Short mmCIF file of C-alpha atoms and ligand atoms in Angstrom, two decimals:
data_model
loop_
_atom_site.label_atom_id
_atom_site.label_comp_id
_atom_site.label_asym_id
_atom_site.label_seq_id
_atom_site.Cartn_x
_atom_site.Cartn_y
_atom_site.Cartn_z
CA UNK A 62 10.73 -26.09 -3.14
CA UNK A 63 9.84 -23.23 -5.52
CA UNK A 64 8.88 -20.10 -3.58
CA UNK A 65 5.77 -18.42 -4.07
CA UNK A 66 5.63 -15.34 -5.94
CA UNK A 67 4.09 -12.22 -4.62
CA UNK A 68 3.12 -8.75 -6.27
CA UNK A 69 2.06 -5.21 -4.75
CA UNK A 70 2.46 -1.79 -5.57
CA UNK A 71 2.23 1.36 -3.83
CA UNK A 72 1.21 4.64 -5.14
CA UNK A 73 3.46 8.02 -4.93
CA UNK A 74 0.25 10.23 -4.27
CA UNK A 75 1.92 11.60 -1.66
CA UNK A 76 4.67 10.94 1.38
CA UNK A 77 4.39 7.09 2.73
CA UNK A 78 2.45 6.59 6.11
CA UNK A 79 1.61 4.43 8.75
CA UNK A 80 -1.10 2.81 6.86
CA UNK A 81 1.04 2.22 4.35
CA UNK A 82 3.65 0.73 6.72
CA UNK A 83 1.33 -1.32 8.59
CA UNK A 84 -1.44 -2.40 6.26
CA UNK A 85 1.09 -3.45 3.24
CA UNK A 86 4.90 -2.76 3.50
CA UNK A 87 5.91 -4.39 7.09
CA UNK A 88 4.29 -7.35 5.72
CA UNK A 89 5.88 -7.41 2.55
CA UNK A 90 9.12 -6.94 4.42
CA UNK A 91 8.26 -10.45 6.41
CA UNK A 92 7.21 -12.08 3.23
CA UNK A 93 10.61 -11.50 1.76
CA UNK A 94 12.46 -12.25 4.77
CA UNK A 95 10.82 -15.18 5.68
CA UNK A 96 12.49 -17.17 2.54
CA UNK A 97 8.75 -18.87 1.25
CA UNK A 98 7.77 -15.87 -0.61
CA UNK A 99 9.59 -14.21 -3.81
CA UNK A 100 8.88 -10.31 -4.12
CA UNK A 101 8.05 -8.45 -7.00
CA UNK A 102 7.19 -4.35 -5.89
CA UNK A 103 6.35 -1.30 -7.64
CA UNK A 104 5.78 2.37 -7.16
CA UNK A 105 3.22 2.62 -9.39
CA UNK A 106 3.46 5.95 -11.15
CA UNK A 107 0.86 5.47 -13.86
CA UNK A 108 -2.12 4.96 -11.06
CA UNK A 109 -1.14 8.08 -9.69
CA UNK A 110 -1.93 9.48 -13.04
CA UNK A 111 -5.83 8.59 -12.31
CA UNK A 112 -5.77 11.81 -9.91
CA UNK A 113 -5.00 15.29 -9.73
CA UNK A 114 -1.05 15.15 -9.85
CA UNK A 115 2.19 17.73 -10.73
CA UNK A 116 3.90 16.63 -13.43
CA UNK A 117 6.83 18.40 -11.95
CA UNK A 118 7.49 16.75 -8.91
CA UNK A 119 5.66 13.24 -9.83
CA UNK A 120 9.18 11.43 -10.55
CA UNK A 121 10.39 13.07 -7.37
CA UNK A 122 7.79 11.38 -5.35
CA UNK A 123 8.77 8.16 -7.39
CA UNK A 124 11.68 8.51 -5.76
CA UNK A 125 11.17 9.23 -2.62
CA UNK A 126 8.84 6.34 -2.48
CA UNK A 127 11.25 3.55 -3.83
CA UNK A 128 13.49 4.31 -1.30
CA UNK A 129 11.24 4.72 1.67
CA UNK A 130 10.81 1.02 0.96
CA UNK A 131 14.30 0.60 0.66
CA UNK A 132 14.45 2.16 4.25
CA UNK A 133 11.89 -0.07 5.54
CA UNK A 134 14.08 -3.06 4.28
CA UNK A 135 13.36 -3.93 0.57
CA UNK A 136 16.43 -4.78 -1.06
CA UNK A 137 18.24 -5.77 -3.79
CA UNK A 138 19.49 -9.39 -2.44
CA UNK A 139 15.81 -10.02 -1.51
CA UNK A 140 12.88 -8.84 -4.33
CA UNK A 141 12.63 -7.07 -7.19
CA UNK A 142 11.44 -3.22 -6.88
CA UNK A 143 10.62 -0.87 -10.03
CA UNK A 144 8.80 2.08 -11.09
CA UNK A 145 6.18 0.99 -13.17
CA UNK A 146 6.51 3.30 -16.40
CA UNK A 147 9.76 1.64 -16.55
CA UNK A 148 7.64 -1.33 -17.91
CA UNK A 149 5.90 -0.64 -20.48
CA UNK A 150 3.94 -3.66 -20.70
CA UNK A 151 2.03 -2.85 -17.55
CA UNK A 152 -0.31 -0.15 -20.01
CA UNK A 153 0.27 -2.80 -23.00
CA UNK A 154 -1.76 -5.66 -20.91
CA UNK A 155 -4.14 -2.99 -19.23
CA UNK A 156 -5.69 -2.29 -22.82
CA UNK A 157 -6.09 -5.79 -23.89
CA UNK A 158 -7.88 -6.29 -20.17
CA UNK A 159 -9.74 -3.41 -21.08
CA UNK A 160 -11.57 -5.22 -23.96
CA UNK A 161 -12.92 -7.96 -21.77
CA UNK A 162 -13.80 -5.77 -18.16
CA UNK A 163 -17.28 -4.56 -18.50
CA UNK A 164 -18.70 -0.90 -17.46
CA UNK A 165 -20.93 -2.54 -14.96
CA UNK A 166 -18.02 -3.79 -13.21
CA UNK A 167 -15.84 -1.59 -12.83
CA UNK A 168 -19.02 0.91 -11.59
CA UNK A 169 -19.28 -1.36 -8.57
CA UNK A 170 -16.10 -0.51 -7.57
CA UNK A 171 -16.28 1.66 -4.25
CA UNK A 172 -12.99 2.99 -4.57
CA UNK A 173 -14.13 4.48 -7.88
CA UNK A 174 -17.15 5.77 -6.02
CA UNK A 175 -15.47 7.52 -3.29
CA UNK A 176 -13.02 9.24 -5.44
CA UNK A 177 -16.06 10.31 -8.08
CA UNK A 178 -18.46 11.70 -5.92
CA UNK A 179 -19.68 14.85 -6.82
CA UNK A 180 -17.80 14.91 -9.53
CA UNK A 181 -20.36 14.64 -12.58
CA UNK A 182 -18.51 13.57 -15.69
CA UNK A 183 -15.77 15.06 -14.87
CA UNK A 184 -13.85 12.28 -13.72
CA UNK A 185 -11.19 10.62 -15.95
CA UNK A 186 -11.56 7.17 -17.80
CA UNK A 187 -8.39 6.34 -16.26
CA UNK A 188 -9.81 6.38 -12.33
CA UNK A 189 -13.06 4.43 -13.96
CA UNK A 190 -9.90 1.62 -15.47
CA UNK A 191 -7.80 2.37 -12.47
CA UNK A 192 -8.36 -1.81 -11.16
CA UNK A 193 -7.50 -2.87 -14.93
CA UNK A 194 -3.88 -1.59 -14.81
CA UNK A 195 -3.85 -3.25 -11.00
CA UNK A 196 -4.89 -6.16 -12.66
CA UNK A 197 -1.96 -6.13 -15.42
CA UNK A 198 0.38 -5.33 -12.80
CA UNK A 199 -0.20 -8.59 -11.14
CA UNK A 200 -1.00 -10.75 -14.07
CA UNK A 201 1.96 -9.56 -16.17
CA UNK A 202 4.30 -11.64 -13.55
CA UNK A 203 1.40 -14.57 -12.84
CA UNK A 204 1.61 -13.43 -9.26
CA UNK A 205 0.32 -15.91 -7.38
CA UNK A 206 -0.45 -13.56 -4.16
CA UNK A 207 -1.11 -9.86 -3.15
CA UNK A 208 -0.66 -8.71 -0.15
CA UNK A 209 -3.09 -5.71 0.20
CA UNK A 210 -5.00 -3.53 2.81
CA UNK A 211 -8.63 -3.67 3.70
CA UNK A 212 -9.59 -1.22 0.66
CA UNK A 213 -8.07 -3.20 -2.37
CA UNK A 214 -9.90 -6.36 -1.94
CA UNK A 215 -12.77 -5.84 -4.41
CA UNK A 216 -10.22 -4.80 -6.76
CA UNK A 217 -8.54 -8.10 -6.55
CA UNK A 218 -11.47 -9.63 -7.17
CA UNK A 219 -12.22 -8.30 -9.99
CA UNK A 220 -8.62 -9.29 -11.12
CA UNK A 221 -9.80 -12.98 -10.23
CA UNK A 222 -13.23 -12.53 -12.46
CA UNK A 223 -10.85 -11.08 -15.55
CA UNK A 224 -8.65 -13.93 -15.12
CA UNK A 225 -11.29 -16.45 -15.57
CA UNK A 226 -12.59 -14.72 -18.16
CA UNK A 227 -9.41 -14.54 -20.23
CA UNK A 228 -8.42 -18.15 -19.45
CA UNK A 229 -11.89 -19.57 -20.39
CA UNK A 230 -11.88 -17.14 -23.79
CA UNK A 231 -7.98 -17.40 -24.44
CA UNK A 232 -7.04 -20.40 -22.95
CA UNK A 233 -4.99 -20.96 -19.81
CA UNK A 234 -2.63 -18.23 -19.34
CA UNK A 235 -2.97 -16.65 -15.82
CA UNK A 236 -3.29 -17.99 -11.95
CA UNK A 237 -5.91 -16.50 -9.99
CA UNK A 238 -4.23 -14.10 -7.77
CA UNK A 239 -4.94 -14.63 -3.99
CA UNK A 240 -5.44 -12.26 -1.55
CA UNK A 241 -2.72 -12.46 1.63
CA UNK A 242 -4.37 -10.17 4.38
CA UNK A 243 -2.76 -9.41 7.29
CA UNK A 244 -3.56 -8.12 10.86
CA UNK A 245 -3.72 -4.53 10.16
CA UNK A 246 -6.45 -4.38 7.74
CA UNK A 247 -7.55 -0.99 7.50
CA UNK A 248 -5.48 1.58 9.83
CA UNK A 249 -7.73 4.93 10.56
CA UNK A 250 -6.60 8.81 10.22
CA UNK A 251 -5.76 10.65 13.34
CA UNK A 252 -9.42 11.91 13.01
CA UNK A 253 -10.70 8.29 13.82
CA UNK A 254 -13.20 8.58 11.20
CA UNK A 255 -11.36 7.53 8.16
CA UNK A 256 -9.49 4.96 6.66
CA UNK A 257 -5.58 7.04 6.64
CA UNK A 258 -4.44 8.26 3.31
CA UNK A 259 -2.42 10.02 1.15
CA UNK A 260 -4.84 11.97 0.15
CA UNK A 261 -7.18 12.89 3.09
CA UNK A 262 -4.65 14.69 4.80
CA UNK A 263 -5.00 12.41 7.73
CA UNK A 264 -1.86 10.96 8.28
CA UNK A 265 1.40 10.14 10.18
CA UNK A 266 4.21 9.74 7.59
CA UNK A 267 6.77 7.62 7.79
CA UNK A 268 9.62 9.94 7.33
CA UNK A 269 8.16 12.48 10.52
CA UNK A 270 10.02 13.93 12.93
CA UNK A 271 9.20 12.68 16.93
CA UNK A 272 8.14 16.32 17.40
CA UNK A 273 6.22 16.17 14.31
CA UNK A 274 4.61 13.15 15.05
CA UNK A 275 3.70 14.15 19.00
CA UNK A 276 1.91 17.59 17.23
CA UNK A 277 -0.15 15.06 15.78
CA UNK A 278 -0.95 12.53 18.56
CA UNK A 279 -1.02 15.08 21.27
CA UNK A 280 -4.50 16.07 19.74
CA UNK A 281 -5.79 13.09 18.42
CA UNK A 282 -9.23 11.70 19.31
CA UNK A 283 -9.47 9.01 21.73
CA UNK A 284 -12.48 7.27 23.69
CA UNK A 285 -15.15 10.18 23.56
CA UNK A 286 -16.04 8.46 27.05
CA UNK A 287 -12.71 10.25 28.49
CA UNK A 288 -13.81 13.70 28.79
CA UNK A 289 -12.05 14.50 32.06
CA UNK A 290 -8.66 12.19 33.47
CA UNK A 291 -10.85 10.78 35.94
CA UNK A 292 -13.21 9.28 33.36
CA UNK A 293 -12.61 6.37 32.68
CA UNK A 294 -12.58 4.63 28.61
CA UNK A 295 -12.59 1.36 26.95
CA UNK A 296 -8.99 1.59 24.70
CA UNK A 297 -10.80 -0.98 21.95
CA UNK A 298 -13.38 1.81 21.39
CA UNK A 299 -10.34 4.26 21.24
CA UNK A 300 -9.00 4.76 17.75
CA UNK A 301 -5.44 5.52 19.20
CA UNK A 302 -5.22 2.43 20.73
CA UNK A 303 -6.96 0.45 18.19
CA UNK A 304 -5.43 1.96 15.19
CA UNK A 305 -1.55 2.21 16.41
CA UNK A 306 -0.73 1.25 19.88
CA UNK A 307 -2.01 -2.16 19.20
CA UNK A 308 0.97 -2.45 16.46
CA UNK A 309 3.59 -0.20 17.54
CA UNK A 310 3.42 -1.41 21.50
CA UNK A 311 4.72 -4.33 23.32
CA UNK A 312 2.65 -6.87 25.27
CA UNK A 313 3.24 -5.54 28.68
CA UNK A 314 2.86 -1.91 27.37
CA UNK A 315 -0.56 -2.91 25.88
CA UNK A 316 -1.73 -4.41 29.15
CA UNK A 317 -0.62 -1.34 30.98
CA UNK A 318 -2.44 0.79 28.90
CA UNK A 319 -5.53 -0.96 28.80
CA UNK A 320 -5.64 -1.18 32.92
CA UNK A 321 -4.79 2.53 33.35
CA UNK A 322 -7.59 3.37 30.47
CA UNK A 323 -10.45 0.98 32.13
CA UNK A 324 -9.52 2.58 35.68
CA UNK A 325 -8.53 6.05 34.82
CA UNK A 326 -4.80 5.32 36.39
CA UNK A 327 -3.44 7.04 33.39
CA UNK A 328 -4.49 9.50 31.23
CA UNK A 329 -4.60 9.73 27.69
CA UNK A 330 -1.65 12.05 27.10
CA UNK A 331 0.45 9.49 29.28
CA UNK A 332 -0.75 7.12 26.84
CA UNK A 333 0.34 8.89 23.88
CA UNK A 334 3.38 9.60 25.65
CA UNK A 335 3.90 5.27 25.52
CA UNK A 336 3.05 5.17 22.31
CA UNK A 337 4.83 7.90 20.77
CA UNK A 338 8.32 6.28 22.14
CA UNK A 339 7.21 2.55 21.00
CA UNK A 340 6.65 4.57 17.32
CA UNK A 341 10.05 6.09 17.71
CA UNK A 342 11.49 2.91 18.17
CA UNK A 343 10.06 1.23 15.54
CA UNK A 344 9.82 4.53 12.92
CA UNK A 345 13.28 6.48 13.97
CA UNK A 346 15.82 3.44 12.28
CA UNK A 347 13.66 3.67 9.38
CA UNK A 348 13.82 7.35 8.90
CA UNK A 349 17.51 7.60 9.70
CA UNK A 350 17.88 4.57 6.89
CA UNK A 351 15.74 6.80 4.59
CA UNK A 352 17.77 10.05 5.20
CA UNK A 353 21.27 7.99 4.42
CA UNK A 354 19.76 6.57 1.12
CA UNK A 355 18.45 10.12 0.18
CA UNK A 356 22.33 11.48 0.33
CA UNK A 357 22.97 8.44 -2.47
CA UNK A 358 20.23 8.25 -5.18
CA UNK A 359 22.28 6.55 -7.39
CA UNK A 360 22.10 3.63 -5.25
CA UNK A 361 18.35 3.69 -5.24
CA UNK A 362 18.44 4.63 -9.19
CA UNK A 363 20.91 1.64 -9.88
CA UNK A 364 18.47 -0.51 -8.01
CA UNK A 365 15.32 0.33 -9.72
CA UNK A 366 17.26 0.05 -12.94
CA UNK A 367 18.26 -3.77 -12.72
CA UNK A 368 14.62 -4.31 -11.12
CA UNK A 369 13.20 -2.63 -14.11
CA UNK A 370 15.18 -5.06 -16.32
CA UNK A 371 14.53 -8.14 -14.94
CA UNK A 372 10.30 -6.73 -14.85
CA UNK A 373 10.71 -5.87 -18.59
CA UNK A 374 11.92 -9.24 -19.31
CA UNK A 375 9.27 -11.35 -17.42
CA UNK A 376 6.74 -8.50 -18.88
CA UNK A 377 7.59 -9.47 -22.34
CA UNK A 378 7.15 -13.36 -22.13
CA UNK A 379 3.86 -12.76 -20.54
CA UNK A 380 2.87 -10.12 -23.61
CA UNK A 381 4.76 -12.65 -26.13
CA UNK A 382 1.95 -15.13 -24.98
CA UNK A 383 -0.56 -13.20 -24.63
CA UNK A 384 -0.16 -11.06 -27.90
CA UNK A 385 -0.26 -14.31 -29.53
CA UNK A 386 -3.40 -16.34 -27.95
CA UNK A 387 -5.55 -13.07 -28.27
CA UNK A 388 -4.56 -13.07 -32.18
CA UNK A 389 -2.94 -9.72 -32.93
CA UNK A 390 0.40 -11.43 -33.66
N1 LIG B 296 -5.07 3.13 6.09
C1 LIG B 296 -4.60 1.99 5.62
N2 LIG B 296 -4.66 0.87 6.37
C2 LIG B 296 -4.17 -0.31 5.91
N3 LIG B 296 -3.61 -0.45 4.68
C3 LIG B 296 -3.52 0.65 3.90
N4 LIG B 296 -3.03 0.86 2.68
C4 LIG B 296 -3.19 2.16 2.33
N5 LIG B 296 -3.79 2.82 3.33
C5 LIG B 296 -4.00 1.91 4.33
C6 LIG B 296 -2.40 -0.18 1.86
O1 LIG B 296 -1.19 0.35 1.34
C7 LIG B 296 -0.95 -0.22 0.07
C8 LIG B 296 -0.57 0.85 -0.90
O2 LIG B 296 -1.64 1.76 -1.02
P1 LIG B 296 -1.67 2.77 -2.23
O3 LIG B 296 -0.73 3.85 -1.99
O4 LIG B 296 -1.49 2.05 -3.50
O5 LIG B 296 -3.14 3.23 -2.33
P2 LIG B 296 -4.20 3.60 -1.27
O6 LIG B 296 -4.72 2.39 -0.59
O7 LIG B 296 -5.23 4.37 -2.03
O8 LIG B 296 -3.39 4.49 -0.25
P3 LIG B 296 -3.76 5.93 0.22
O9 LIG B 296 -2.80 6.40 1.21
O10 LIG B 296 -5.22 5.93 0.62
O11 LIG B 296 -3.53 6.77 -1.09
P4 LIG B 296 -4.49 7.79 -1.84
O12 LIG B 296 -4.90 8.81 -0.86
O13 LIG B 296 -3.63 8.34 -2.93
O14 LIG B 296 -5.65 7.00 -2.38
C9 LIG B 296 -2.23 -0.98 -0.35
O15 LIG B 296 -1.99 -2.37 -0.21
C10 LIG B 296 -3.23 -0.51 0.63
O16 LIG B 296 -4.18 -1.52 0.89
#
């Protein structure tokens, strides 16, 4: 039986995180590994672009991003991972998407609320057309499913709407790309109050240090009904337990936890202390995978390459056909 093709990207706006790892790459890992899925993934540079960015150190973190996933188990026997600007098509489908995605559309998008507050006009076209070039991203490879997070499901439905628009204008060309959700929907900053991200300043990354890490947890907000050890919480109103624990713990550990929080048998720093070594467990392979690939970037590079490659070709046939139903050649 054919397998069933599956498309995501990540963005190198800053050093991969638990979020990251939770919400979208640990599942793309299982997709890959469990045989019924093929994987296409990409660090996409260009949507980076859509916010304030160095130019000097924006390959860097292209980089550094391909082979955290590499780290977390992406490889080359298994899927197909790129760096977008590689493929050039990715821009070349965004502008023809462009000319059927409508302004009152793409202003309904929340993401491109949140990042424009404030802002005025002074906020670039490309954050307003930032789901268009998601959109080409999928549809260049007719990805049937994207696994995402929480935050990019409007923006796959848009991708749905421009598909039907295209096929009913141009004529059957792309699937409708389905959503594949998984458990950890939207993961929450150490500050509890926001979703974790790049760019909030809120996060655990990936490639931490234990001591690093503990800096972080040590502080971070739990039950507010825990003001003293002998108070006792409820851990699903915790955003510790809620937001990590509940994915980085075993059963048993889970249950202990939750007793020790409902009964004030354990405190929260003992808690932490659990979590922090089920994280280790999980997190400390990873990071010692990451550090060995980072002493050989060719491998990586070589990688990326033949990815690239194989992308540009599939890219093409798609543009081929599309160039040609929209009219232009
Ligand atoms: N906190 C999160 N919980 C669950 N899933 C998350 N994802 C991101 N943050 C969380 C998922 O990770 C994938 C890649 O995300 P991205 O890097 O393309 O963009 P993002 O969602 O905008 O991630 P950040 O960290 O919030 O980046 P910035 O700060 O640059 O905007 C996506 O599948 C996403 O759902």
């Amino acid at each position: 039986m054919a397998k069933k093709l599956f498309f995501s990207g990540i963005q190198p706006t800053g050093e991969l995180h638990i979020g990251n790892y939770l919400g979208a790459i640990q599942r793309w890992v299982k997709l890959v590994d469990s045989g019924e899925y093929e994987g296409i993934m990409c660090v996409v540079d260009y949507h980076a672009m859509t916010v304030p960015y160095e130019q000097a150190t924006l390959k860097q973190r292209s980089l550094e991003a391909a082979t955290m996933l590499m780290a977390c188990g992406i490889s080359a026997d298994k899927a197909l991972l790129f760096i977008q600007s590689y493929v050039p098509q990715h821009t070349e489908l965004a502008w023809v998407l462009n000319c059927s995605c409508m302004i009152g559309e793409l202003s309904r998008m929340t993401q491109f609320k949140d990042k424009s507050k404030d802002k005025g006009e002074s906020v670039a076209v490309g954050l307003f057309t930032y789901p268009v070039l998601m959109a080409a991203d999928i549809l260049l490879y007719k990805a049937a499913y994207v696994p995402v997070g929480e935050d990019q499901i409007q923006h796959l439905e848009l991708a749905r709407e421009i598909v039907r628009r295209f096929n009913s204008r141009f004529g059957e060309t792309f699937p409708e790309p389905q959503p594949l959700i998984g458990e950890a929907k939207r993961i929450m900053g150490l500050d509890g109050e926001s979703k974790m991200s790049k760019s909030m300043g809120n996060t655990i990354a990936l490639s931490e240090s234990p001591e690093s890490i503990w800096k972080k947890l040590a502080p971070a907000k739990t039950d507010e009904r825990r003001k003293k050890r002998s108070d006792p919480g409820v851990p699903t109103d915790c955003n510790v337990y809620m937001s990590y624990h509940r994915y980085f713990s075993p059963a048993e550990d889970l249950a202990y936890v939750d007793k020790g929080c409902r009964s004030a048998g354990i405190g929260c720093l003992e808690c932490k202390k659990l979590l922090a070594k089920n994280m280790e467990k999980e997190l400390g392979p990873i990071r010692k995978r990451y550090e060995d690939l980072r002493q050989h970037p060719q491998k990586v590079e070589a990688y990326l390459n033949e990815s690239a490659e194989k992308c540009r070709a599939i890219a093409e046939a798609t543009m081929h056909e599309v160039r040609s139903k929209i009219g232009v050649r």
